[in-house]
Amino acid sequence: MAADLQEKTNRYEGMLADALDEAVQAVPDETHLGDAAADCLEMAGSYLDDGRHFKADDDWVNALASFSYGYGWLDAGVRMGLFDIPDDSHLFTM
């Protein structure tokens, strides 16, 4: 079971990092939606950092939770139209 948790945690870390690289803000900075996009990016990046901290401390459960929450923030932003993503992306639920 530990090996499954570690594999899934590593996979989610990579997915979140890749998703952060792929998402491009689609709304103007100077608007309420621009603020929301910035918040989504900040939260996703913070959860990525937190997850890496937990992983370094060998806390795989909290690392996976952090990567999952971060991914959720970014995916929600994509679903709301805050970000553009490549048409062939497999990282989002569009």
PDB file of C-alpha atoms in Angstrom:
ATOM      1  CA  MET A   1       0.000   0.000   0.000  1.00  0.00           C
ATOM      2  CA  ALA A   2       2.835   2.454   0.801  1.00  0.00           C
ATOM      3  CA  ALA A   3       4.264   1.994  -2.680  1.00  0.00           C
ATOM      4  CA  ASP A   4       0.848   2.811  -4.194  1.00  0.00           C
ATOM      5  CA  LEU A   5       0.588   5.949  -2.060  1.00  0.00           C
ATOM      6  CA  GLN A   6       4.071   7.078  -3.053  1.00  0.00           C
ATOM      7  CA  GLU A   7       3.442   6.422  -6.746  1.00  0.00           C
ATOM      8  CA  LYS A   8       0.139   8.304  -6.676  1.00  0.00           C
ATOM      9  CA  THR A   9       1.656  11.182  -4.722  1.00  0.00           C
ATOM     10  CA  ASN A  10       4.526  11.507  -7.191  1.00  0.00           C
ATOM     11  CA  ARG A  11       2.095  11.335 -10.120  1.00  0.00           C
ATOM     12  CA  TYR A  12      -0.138  14.057  -8.655  1.00  0.00           C
ATOM     13  CA  GLU A  13       2.873  16.251  -7.948  1.00  0.00           C
ATOM     14  CA  GLY A  14       3.901  15.989 -11.583  1.00  0.00           C
ATOM     15  CA  MET A  15       0.357  16.606 -12.820  1.00  0.00           C
ATOM     16  CA  LEU A  16       0.000  19.746 -10.693  1.00  0.00           C
ATOM     17  CA  ALA A  17       3.387  21.091 -11.776  1.00  0.00           C
ATOM     18  CA  ASP A  18       2.550  20.408 -15.443  1.00  0.00           C
ATOM     19  CA  ALA A  19      -0.904  21.962 -15.074  1.00  0.00           C
ATOM     20  CA  LEU A  20       0.606  25.120 -13.595  1.00  0.00           C
ATOM     21  CA  ASP A  21       2.919  25.304 -16.609  1.00  0.00           C
ATOM     22  CA  GLU A  22       0.065  24.808 -19.106  1.00  0.00           C
ATOM     23  CA  ALA A  23      -2.542  27.183 -17.720  1.00  0.00           C
ATOM     24  CA  VAL A  24      -2.478  30.664 -19.256  1.00  0.00           C
ATOM     25  CA  GLN A  25      -4.583  33.411 -17.745  1.00  0.00           C
ATOM     26  CA  ALA A  26      -7.500  34.201 -20.066  1.00  0.00           C
ATOM     27  CA  VAL A  27      -8.950  37.217 -18.252  1.00  0.00           C
ATOM     28  CA  PRO A  28      -7.584  40.759 -17.877  1.00  0.00           C
ATOM     29  CA  ASP A  29      -5.399  41.385 -14.820  1.00  0.00           C
ATOM     30  CA  GLU A  30      -7.220  44.591 -13.854  1.00  0.00           C
ATOM     31  CA  THR A  31     -10.606  42.919 -13.277  1.00  0.00           C
ATOM     32  CA  HIS A  32     -12.302  40.951 -10.555  1.00  0.00           C
ATOM     33  CA  LEU A  33     -11.790  37.822 -12.664  1.00  0.00           C
ATOM     34  CA  GLY A  34      -8.090  38.669 -12.976  1.00  0.00           C
ATOM     35  CA  ASP A  35      -7.913  38.758  -9.185  1.00  0.00           C
ATOM     36  CA  ALA A  36      -9.675  35.389  -9.041  1.00  0.00           C
ATOM     37  CA  ALA A  37      -7.220  33.907 -11.552  1.00  0.00           C
ATOM     38  CA  ALA A  38      -4.281  35.218  -9.523  1.00  0.00           C
ATOM     39  CA  ASP A  39      -5.790  33.682  -6.383  1.00  0.00           C
ATOM     40  CA  CYS A  40      -6.196  30.309  -8.098  1.00  0.00           C
ATOM     41  CA  LEU A  41      -2.599  30.364  -9.298  1.00  0.00           C
ATOM     42  CA  GLU A  42      -1.327  31.403  -5.878  1.00  0.00           C
ATOM     43  CA  MET A  43      -3.293  28.680  -4.100  1.00  0.00           C
ATOM     44  CA  ALA A  44      -2.240  25.989  -6.583  1.00  0.00           C
ATOM     45  CA  GLY A  45       1.413  27.035  -6.297  1.00  0.00           C
ATOM     46  CA  SER A  46       1.222  27.166  -2.506  1.00  0.00           C
ATOM     47  CA  TYR A  47      -0.282  23.692  -2.324  1.00  0.00           C
ATOM     48  CA  LEU A  48       2.460  22.428  -4.650  1.00  0.00           C
ATOM     49  CA  ASP A  49       5.079  23.890  -2.303  1.00  0.00           C
ATOM     50  CA  ASP A  50       3.296  22.496   0.760  1.00  0.00           C
ATOM     51  CA  GLY A  51       3.040  19.058  -0.815  1.00  0.00           C
ATOM     52  CA  ARG A  52       6.750  19.048  -1.593  1.00  0.00           C
ATOM     53  CA  HIS A  53       7.464  20.023   2.017  1.00  0.00           C
ATOM     54  CA  PHE A  54       5.292  17.179   3.322  1.00  0.00           C
ATOM     55  CA  LYS A  55       6.901  14.754   0.885  1.00  0.00           C
ATOM     56  CA  ALA A  56      10.380  15.767   2.043  1.00  0.00           C
ATOM     57  CA  ASP A  57       9.218  15.053   5.609  1.00  0.00           C
ATOM     58  CA  ASP A  58       8.038  11.590   4.468  1.00  0.00           C
ATOM     59  CA  ASP A  59       4.406  12.591   5.111  1.00  0.00           C
ATOM     60  CA  TRP A  60       2.915  11.038   2.004  1.00  0.00           C
ATOM     61  CA  VAL A  61      -0.742  11.372   3.005  1.00  0.00           C
ATOM     62  CA  ASN A  62      -0.589  15.129   3.536  1.00  0.00           C
ATOM     63  CA  ALA A  63       1.596  15.531   0.447  1.00  0.00           C
ATOM     64  CA  LEU A  64      -1.032  13.801  -1.693  1.00  0.00           C
ATOM     65  CA  ALA A  65      -3.787  15.873  -0.100  1.00  0.00           C
ATOM     66  CA  SER A  66      -1.864  19.081  -0.825  1.00  0.00           C
ATOM     67  CA  PHE A  67      -1.227  18.175  -4.456  1.00  0.00           C
ATOM     68  CA  SER A  68      -4.887  17.213  -4.857  1.00  0.00           C
ATOM     69  CA  TYR A  69      -6.175  20.460  -3.344  1.00  0.00           C
ATOM     70  CA  GLY A  70      -3.808  22.499  -5.502  1.00  0.00           C
ATOM     71  CA  TYR A  71      -4.959  20.675  -8.595  1.00  0.00           C
ATOM     72  CA  GLY A  72      -8.556  21.311  -7.601  1.00  0.00           C
ATOM     73  CA  TRP A  73      -7.958  25.066  -7.389  1.00  0.00           C
ATOM     74  CA  LEU A  74      -6.411  25.132 -10.827  1.00  0.00           C
ATOM     75  CA  ASP A  75      -8.991  22.848 -12.396  1.00  0.00           C
ATOM     76  CA  ALA A  76     -11.807  24.996 -10.978  1.00  0.00           C
ATOM     77  CA  GLY A  77     -10.195  28.067 -12.538  1.00  0.00           C
ATOM     78  CA  VAL A  78     -10.065  26.322 -15.902  1.00  0.00           C
ATOM     79  CA  ARG A  79     -13.723  25.294 -15.627  1.00  0.00           C
ATOM     80  CA  MET A  80     -14.697  28.903 -14.813  1.00  0.00           C
ATOM     81  CA  GLY A  81     -12.859  30.199 -17.887  1.00  0.00           C
ATOM     82  CA  LEU A  82     -10.111  31.988 -15.976  1.00  0.00           C
ATOM     83  CA  PHE A  83      -7.408  30.088 -17.865  1.00  0.00           C
ATOM     84  CA  ASP A  84      -6.796  28.924 -21.398  1.00  0.00           C
ATOM     85  CA  ILE A  85      -5.295  25.483 -21.834  1.00  0.00           C
ATOM     86  CA  PRO A  86      -4.014  23.626 -24.889  1.00  0.00           C
ATOM     87  CA  ASP A  87      -6.759  21.782 -26.788  1.00  0.00           C
ATOM     88  CA  ASP A  88      -4.877  18.500 -26.509  1.00  0.00           C
ATOM     89  CA  SER A  89      -4.288  18.762 -22.765  1.00  0.00           C
ATOM     90  CA  HIS A  90      -5.073  15.646 -20.766  1.00  0.00           C
ATOM     91  CA  LEU A  91      -4.596  17.483 -17.468  1.00  0.00           C
ATOM     92  CA  PHE A  92      -8.006  19.141 -17.141  1.00  0.00           C
ATOM     93  CA  THR A  93     -11.657  18.080 -17.197  1.00  0.00           C
ATOM     94  CA  MET A  94     -12.672  20.266 -20.153  1.00  0.00           C
TER      95      MET A  94
END
